[in-house]
Coordinates of C-alpha atoms in Angstrom, one line a residue:
S1301 CA 0.0 0.0 0.0
L1302 CA 0.9 3.7 -0.3
S1303 CA 1.4 4.0 3.5
L1304 CA 3.7 1.0 3.6
S1305 CA 5.7 2.4 0.7
L1306 CA 6.1 5.8 2.4
C1307 CA 7.2 4.1 5.6
H1308 CA 9.8 2.1 3.7
A1309 CA 11.1 5.2 2.0
A1310 CA 11.4 7.0 5.3
R1311 CA 13.4 4.2 6.8
L1312 CA 15.8 4.2 3.8
G1313 CA 16.1 8.0 4.2
E1314 CA 17.3 7.6 7.8
H1315 CA 20.4 5.8 6.4
S1316 CA 21.1 8.2 3.5
P1317 CA 23.7 11.0 3.7
P1318 CA 22.3 14.5 4.3
Y1319 CA 23.8 15.8 1.0
P1320 CA 24.9 14.2 -2.3
P1321 CA 28.4 12.8 -1.9
V1322 CA 31.1 13.9 -4.4
V1323 CA 30.8 11.2 -7.1
F1324 CA 34.5 10.8 -8.1
L1325 CA 35.5 10.1 -4.5
Q1326 CA 33.3 7.0 -4.4
L1327 CA 34.2 5.3 -7.6
S1328 CA 36.7 2.4 -7.7
N1329 CA 38.2 3.4 -11.1
T1330 CA 39.3 6.9 -10.2
F1331 CA 43.1 6.2 -10.0
P1332 CA 45.4 7.6 -12.7
P1333 CA 46.4 5.1 -15.4
T1334 CA 49.8 3.5 -15.0
Q1335 CA 51.3 5.6 -17.8
I1336 CA 50.5 8.8 -15.9
V1337 CA 51.9 7.5 -12.7
F1338 CA 55.2 6.7 -14.5
W1339 CA 55.2 10.1 -16.1
F1340 CA 54.7 11.8 -12.7
V1341 CA 57.6 9.8 -11.1
A1342 CA 60.1 10.4 -14.0
S1343 CA 59.2 14.0 -14.7
S1344 CA 59.4 14.9 -11.0
A1345 CA 63.0 13.6 -10.8
I1346 CA 64.0 15.5 -13.9
V1347 CA 62.3 18.7 -12.9
L1348 CA 63.9 18.7 -9.4
W1349 CA 67.3 18.2 -11.1
D1350 CA 66.6 21.1 -13.5
A1351 CA 65.3 23.5 -10.8
S1352 CA 68.3 22.8 -8.6
F1353 CA 70.7 23.6 -11.5
V1354 CA 69.1 27.0 -12.0
L1355 CA 68.8 27.9 -8.4
L1356 CA 72.4 26.8 -7.5
R1357 CA 74.0 28.8 -10.4
P1358 CA 76.8 29.7 -10.7
E1359 CA 78.0 26.8 -8.5
S1360 CA 76.1 24.3 -10.7
M1361 CA 77.9 25.6 -13.8
A1362 CA 81.3 24.7 -15.2
G1363 CA 83.9 25.5 -12.5
G1364 CA 81.4 25.5 -9.7
K1365 CA 81.6 23.1 -6.8
Y1366 CA 78.4 21.3 -7.9
A1367 CA 79.2 21.2 -11.6
Q1368 CA 79.9 17.4 -11.5
F1369 CA 76.2 16.8 -10.9
Y1370 CA 75.1 18.8 -13.9
G1371 CA 77.3 17.7 -16.8
P1372 CA 74.7 17.8 -19.6
Y1373 CA 73.9 21.5 -18.7
E1374 CA 77.3 22.6 -19.9
K1375 CA 76.1 21.9 -23.4
Y1376 CA 72.5 22.8 -22.8
I1377 CA 73.2 26.4 -21.7
T1378 CA 74.8 27.0 -25.1
V1379 CA 71.6 25.8 -26.8
D1380 CA 69.2 27.7 -24.6
K1381 CA 71.1 30.8 -23.5
M1382 CA 68.4 31.7 -21.0
Y1383 CA 69.6 28.9 -18.8
G1384 CA 73.1 30.4 -18.7
H1385 CA 72.0 34.0 -18.4
M1386 CA 73.5 35.4 -15.2
Q1387 CA 73.0 39.2 -15.7
A1388 CA 70.7 40.8 -13.1
D1389 CA 67.7 41.5 -15.4
G1390 CA 64.3 40.2 -16.3
T1391 CA 65.6 37.1 -18.1
R1392 CA 67.5 35.8 -15.1
Y1393 CA 64.7 36.6 -12.7
F1394 CA 62.2 34.8 -14.9
I1395 CA 64.2 31.6 -15.2
E1396 CA 64.7 31.6 -11.5
A1397 CA 61.0 32.3 -10.7
Q1398 CA 59.8 29.5 -13.0
S1399 CA 62.2 27.2 -11.2
Y1400 CA 60.6 28.0 -7.9
M1401 CA 57.2 27.3 -9.6
N1402 CA 58.7 24.0 -10.7
L1403 CA 59.3 23.1 -7.1
V1404 CA 55.8 23.9 -6.1
E1405 CA 54.3 22.0 -9.0
T1406 CA 56.5 19.0 -8.2
M1407 CA 55.4 19.1 -4.6
F1408 CA 51.8 18.7 -5.6
I1409 CA 52.6 16.0 -8.1
L1410 CA 54.5 14.1 -5.4
Y1411 CA 51.5 14.6 -3.1
S1412 CA 49.3 13.1 -5.8
L1413 CA 51.6 10.1 -6.0
L1414 CA 51.5 9.8 -2.2
L1415 CA 47.7 9.8 -2.4
H1416 CA 47.8 7.2 -5.2
F1417 CA 50.1 4.7 -3.4
G1418 CA 48.1 5.3 -0.2
G1419 CA 44.9 4.4 -1.9
Q1420 CA 43.4 7.8 -1.7
Q1421 CA 41.1 8.4 -4.8
R1422 CA 41.4 12.2 -4.8
T1423 CA 44.8 11.7 -6.4
E1424 CA 43.3 12.5 -9.8
L1425 CA 42.1 15.9 -8.8
V1426 CA 45.5 16.9 -7.4
G1427 CA 47.4 15.4 -10.4
F1428 CA 45.1 17.2 -12.8
S1429 CA 45.6 20.6 -11.1
A1430 CA 49.4 20.2 -10.9
S1431 CA 49.6 19.2 -14.6
L1432 CA 47.5 22.1 -15.6
C1433 CA 50.0 24.4 -13.9
V1434 CA 52.9 22.7 -15.6
L1435 CA 51.2 23.0 -19.0
A1436 CA 50.4 26.7 -18.5
K1437 CA 53.9 27.6 -17.3
T1438 CA 55.7 25.7 -20.1
V1439 CA 53.5 27.4 -22.7
L1440 CA 54.3 30.8 -21.2
Y1441 CA 58.1 29.9 -21.3
S1442 CA 57.7 29.0 -25.0
L1443 CA 55.7 32.2 -25.8
I1444 CA 58.3 34.4 -24.2
E1445 CA 61.0 32.8 -26.3
A1446 CA 58.8 33.2 -29.5
T1447 CA 57.8 36.8 -28.8
S1448 CA 61.5 37.7 -28.2
G1449 CA 62.3 36.6 -31.7
F1450 CA 63.9 33.4 -30.4
A1451 CA 66.6 35.6 -28.9
H1452 CA 68.1 32.7 -26.8
T1453 CA 67.8 29.9 -29.4
K1454 CA 68.0 31.2 -32.9
H1455 CA 71.8 30.7 -33.1
N1456 CA 71.3 26.9 -33.2
G1457 CA 71.4 24.7 -36.3
T1458 CA 68.2 22.9 -37.2
L1459 CA 69.3 19.5 -35.9
E1460 CA 70.6 20.8 -32.7
L1461 CA 67.5 23.0 -32.2
V1462 CA 65.2 20.0 -32.7
L1463 CA 67.1 17.4 -30.7
L1464 CA 68.3 19.6 -27.8
Y1465 CA 65.6 22.2 -27.4
I1466 CA 62.3 21.4 -29.1
V1467 CA 62.1 17.7 -28.2
P1468 CA 63.0 18.0 -24.5
N1469 CA 61.1 21.2 -23.9
Y1470 CA 57.9 20.5 -25.8
L1471 CA 57.6 17.1 -24.1
W1472 CA 56.6 19.2 -21.1
I1473 CA 53.7 20.6 -23.2
V1474 CA 52.6 17.3 -24.9
M1475 CA 52.6 15.1 -21.8
P1476 CA 51.0 17.6 -19.4
F1477 CA 48.3 18.3 -22.0
A1478 CA 47.7 14.5 -22.3
V1479 CA 47.4 14.2 -18.5
V1480 CA 45.1 17.2 -18.2
Y1481 CA 42.9 15.8 -21.0
T1482 CA 42.8 12.3 -19.6
L1483 CA 42.2 13.2 -16.0
G1484 CA 39.9 16.1 -16.9
T1485 CA 37.7 13.8 -18.9
R1486 CA 37.6 11.2 -16.1
L1487 CA 36.8 13.8 -13.4
A1488 CA 34.1 15.4 -15.6
A1489 CA 32.5 12.0 -16.0
H1490 CA 32.7 11.3 -12.3
Y1491 CA 31.2 14.6 -11.3
A1492 CA 28.4 14.1 -13.9
G1493 CA 27.5 10.8 -12.3
P1494 CA 25.1 8.2 -13.7
K1495 CA 22.8 10.9 -15.2
G1496 CA 25.6 12.4 -17.2
K1497 CA 26.7 9.0 -18.5
Q1498 CA 23.1 8.2 -19.7
Q1499 CA 22.8 11.4 -21.7

């Protein structure tokens, strides 16, 4: 009867949460794919190395007491002169500021990995946010070089430019974009819930 149905519904309501739960925190498939986890681990190690080179200059450069740990940069600073720029001007301050940003972004990526290996499903949201920051900063870095007329890289030959500048730098555009797209799509689907999937 109608009265029995209402009583049954009321009893079910007593055990329901007072507000709709966040959907993506409940689902069992909300952990980043293995490829993204691998990228987070590998890129974090490289970015920490890169940031430490910039922030330890000139001691990390040839002749400095830490130079032995940064051998490849002896060549790289001749390809991208921004990395070897030590004059007190906007170029030096920018490269140092973006290195501090690298450290912050890496901190959040490492936090997302900690959540991941600890079984915390909100790892995707943290990883998505950190990757979006990485993508935006790398695009800004590239735009600054482009709008300067490629002042720090135009001296390179084509092969050297492609292999030593474009490939390693634009990897930090392609991969973060792929992560942002993948995790963003998954998060959007999780937030939409069953109704969003049925539409």
